[in-house]
Coordinates of C-alpha atoms and ligand atoms in Angstrom, one line a residue:
X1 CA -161.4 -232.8 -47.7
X2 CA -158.2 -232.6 -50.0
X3 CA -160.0 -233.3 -53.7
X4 CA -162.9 -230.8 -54.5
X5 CA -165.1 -231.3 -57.3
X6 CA -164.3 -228.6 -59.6
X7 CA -167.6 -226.6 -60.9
X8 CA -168.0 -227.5 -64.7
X9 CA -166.1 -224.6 -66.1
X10 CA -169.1 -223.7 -68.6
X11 CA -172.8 -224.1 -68.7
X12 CA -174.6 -227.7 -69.0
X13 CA -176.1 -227.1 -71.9
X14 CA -173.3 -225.4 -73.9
X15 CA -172.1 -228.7 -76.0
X16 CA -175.5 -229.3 -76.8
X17 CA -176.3 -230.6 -79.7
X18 CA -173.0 -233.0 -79.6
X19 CA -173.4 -233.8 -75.7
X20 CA -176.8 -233.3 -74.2
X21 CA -177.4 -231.2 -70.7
X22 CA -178.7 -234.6 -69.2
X23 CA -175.5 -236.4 -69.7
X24 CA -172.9 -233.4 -68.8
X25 CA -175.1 -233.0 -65.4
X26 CA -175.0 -236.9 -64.7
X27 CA -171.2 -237.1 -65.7
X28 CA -170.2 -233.9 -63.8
X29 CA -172.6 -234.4 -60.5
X30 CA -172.2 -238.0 -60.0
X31 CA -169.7 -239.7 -61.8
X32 CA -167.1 -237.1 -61.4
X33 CA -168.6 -236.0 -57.9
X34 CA -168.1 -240.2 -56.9
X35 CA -164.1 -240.2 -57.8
X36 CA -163.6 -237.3 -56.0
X37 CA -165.1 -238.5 -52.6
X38 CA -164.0 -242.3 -53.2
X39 CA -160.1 -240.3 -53.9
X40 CA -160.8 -238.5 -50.4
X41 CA -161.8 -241.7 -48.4
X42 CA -159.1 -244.2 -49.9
X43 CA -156.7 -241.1 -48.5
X44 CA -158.6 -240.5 -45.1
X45 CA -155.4 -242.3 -43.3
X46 CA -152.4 -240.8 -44.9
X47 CA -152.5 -237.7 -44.1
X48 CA -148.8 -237.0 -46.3
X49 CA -150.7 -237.9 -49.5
X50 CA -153.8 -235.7 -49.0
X51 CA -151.2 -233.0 -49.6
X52 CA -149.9 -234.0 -52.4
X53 CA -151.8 -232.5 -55.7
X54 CA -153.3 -235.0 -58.4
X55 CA -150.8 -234.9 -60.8
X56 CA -148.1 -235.3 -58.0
X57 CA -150.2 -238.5 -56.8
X58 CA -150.7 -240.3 -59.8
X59 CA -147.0 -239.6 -61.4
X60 CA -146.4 -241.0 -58.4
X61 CA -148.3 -244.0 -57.8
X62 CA -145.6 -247.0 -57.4
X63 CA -145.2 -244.8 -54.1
X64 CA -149.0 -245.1 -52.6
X65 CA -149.4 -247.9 -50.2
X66 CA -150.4 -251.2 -52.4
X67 CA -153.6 -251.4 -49.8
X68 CA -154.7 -248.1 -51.4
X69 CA -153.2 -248.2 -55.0
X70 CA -155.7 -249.6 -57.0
X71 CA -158.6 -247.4 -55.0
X72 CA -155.9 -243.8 -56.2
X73 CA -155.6 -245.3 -60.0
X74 CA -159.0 -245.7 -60.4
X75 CA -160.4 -242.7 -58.4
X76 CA -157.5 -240.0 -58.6
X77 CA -157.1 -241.1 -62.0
X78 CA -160.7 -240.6 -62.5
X79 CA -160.7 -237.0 -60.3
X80 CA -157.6 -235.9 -63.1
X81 CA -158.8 -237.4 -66.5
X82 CA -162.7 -236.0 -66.1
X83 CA -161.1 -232.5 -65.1
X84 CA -159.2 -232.7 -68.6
X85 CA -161.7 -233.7 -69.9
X86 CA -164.1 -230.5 -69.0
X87 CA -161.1 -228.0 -70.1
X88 CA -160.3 -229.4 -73.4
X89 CA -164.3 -229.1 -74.4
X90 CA -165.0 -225.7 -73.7
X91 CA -166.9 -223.6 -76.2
X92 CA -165.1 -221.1 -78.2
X93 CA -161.6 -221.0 -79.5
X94 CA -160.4 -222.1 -82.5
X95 CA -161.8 -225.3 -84.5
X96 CA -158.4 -227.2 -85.3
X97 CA -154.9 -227.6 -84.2
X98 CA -153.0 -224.0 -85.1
X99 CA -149.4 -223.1 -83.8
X100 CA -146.5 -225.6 -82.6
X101 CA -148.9 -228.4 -82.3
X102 CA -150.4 -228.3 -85.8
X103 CA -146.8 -228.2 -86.4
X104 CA -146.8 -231.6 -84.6
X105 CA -150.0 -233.5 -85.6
X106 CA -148.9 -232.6 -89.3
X107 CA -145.8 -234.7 -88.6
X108 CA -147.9 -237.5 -87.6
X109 CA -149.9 -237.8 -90.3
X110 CA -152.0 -234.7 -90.5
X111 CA -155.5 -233.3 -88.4
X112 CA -157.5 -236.1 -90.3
X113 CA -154.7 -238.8 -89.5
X114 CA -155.1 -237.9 -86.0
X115 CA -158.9 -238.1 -86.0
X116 CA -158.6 -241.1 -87.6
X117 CA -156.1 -242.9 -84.8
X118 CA -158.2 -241.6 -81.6
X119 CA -161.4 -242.6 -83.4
X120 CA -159.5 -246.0 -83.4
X121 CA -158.1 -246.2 -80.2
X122 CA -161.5 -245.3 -78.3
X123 CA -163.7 -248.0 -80.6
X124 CA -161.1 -250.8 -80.3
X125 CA -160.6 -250.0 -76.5
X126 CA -162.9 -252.9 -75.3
X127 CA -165.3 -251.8 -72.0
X128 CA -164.1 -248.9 -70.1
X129 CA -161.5 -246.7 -70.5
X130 CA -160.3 -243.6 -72.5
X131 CA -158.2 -242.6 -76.0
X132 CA -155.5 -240.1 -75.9
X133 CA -153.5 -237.8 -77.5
X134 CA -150.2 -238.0 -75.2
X135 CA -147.1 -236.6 -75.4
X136 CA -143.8 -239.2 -74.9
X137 CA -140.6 -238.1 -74.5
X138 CA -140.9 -234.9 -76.5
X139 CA -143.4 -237.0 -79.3
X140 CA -147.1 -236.9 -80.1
X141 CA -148.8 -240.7 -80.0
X142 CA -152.3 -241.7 -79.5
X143 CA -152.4 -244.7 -77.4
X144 CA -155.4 -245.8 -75.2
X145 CA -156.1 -246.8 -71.8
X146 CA -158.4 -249.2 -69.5
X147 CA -161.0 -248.2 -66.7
X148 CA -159.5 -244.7 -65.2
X149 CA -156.0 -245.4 -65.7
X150 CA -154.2 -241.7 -66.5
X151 CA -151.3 -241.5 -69.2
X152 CA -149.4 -240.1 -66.2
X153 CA -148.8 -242.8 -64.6
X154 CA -147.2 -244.2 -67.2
X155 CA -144.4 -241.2 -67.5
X156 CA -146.6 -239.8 -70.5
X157 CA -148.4 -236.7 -70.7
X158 CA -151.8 -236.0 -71.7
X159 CA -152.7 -233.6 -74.3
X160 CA -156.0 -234.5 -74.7
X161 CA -158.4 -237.2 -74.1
X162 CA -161.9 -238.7 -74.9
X163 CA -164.0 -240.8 -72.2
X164 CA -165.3 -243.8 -73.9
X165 CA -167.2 -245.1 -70.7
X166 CA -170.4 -245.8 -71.5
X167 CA -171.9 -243.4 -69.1
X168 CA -170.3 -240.6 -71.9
X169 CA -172.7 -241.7 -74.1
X170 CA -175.3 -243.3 -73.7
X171 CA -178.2 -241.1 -72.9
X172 CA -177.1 -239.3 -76.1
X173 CA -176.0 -242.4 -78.6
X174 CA -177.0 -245.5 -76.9
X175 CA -174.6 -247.6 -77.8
X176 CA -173.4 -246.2 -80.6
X177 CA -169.5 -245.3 -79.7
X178 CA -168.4 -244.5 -82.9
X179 CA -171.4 -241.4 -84.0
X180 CA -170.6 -240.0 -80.2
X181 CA -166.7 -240.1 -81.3
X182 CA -167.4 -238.8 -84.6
X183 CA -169.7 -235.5 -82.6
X184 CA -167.3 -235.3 -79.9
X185 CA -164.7 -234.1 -82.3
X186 CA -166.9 -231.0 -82.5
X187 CA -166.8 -230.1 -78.8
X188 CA -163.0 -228.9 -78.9
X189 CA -161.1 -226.2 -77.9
X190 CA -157.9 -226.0 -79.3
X191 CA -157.1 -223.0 -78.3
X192 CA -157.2 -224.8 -74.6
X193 CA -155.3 -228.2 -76.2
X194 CA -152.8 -226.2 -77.9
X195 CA -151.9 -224.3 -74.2
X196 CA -151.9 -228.0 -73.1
X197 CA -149.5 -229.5 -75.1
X198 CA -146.9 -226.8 -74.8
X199 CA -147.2 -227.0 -71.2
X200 CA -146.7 -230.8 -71.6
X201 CA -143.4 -230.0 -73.4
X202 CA -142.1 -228.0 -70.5
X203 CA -143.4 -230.7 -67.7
X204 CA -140.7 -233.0 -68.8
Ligands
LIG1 MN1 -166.5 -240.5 -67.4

């Protein structure tokens, strides 16, 4: 098997009270879990992908097989945006932007600007997908995408992201989008994000 699940990198229960232990266990152990094996079986035949790593994959895909494609965006890019997604909400670290990327989000507007464009992005995006904080050629922009689809693909790299599936929410907010964006803001670690983005200057 080429993709493992990676363990959540912090208890269940540690973003409680913004996310609940009941939805980080069903995000982690099934929805994550099932991107990861679907990634593995849409690879099972080629054996020169399976070595490839995510990133490498997904920056990548107008390369996969078409038979394949659509099963690596939605599956690989699943396996890469839920693994951001459990780094960039760890517990600890600092509480807003600091260094070179506060630096950056000032230019775009300021920390409340930024809140206020990703809050945006993720209610506007209609059904599945995910807001981001990406970094094109050299500049912060939020944009959003549909279903799994990863900013990488796309040439773009991602700082941060929020899932707004409904799966992200729903035990905890029902279908209220917009009070799970508004907690989720909470959950940061930008210590972790700041790390992120200057590595994301670098990848260029
Ligand atoms: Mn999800």
């Amino acid at each position: 098997m080429p993709f493992e699940l990676p363990p959540l990198p912090y208890a269940y229960d540690a973003l409680v009270p913004h996310i609940s232990k009941e939805t980080m266990e069903y995000h982690h152990d099934k929805h994550h879990a099932a991107y990861v094996t679907n990634l593995n079986n849409a690879l099972k035949d080629h054996p020169d992908l399976q070595n490839k790593t995510i990133e490498e994959l997904l920056r990548g895909i107008k390369s996969v097989p078409e038979g394949i494609r659509q099963a690596v965006i939605n599956n690989g890019g699943g396996h890469y945006n839920h693994t951001l997604f459990w780094e960039i909400m760890a517990p600890g670290g600092s509480k807003a932007p600091t260094g070179s990327l506060a630096d950056a989000i000032n230019g775009m507007g300021g920390f409340d600007k930024l809140k206020e464009l990703v809050n945006d992005a993720g209610i506007k995006r209609f059904g599945s997908g995910w807001a981001w904080l990406v970094i094109d050629g050299g500049h912060l922009k939020v944009i959003s995408t549909l279903n799994q689809d990863c900013p990488l693909m796309e040439g773009h790299f991602p700082v941060f992201g929020v899932d707004v599936w409904e799966h992200a929410y729903y035990i905890d907010y029902r279908n209220r989008r917009p009070d799970y964006l508004k907690a989720w803001w909470n959950t940061l670690n930008w210590d972790v994000i700041g790390k992120r983005y200057e590595m994301g200057l670098k990848a260029k």
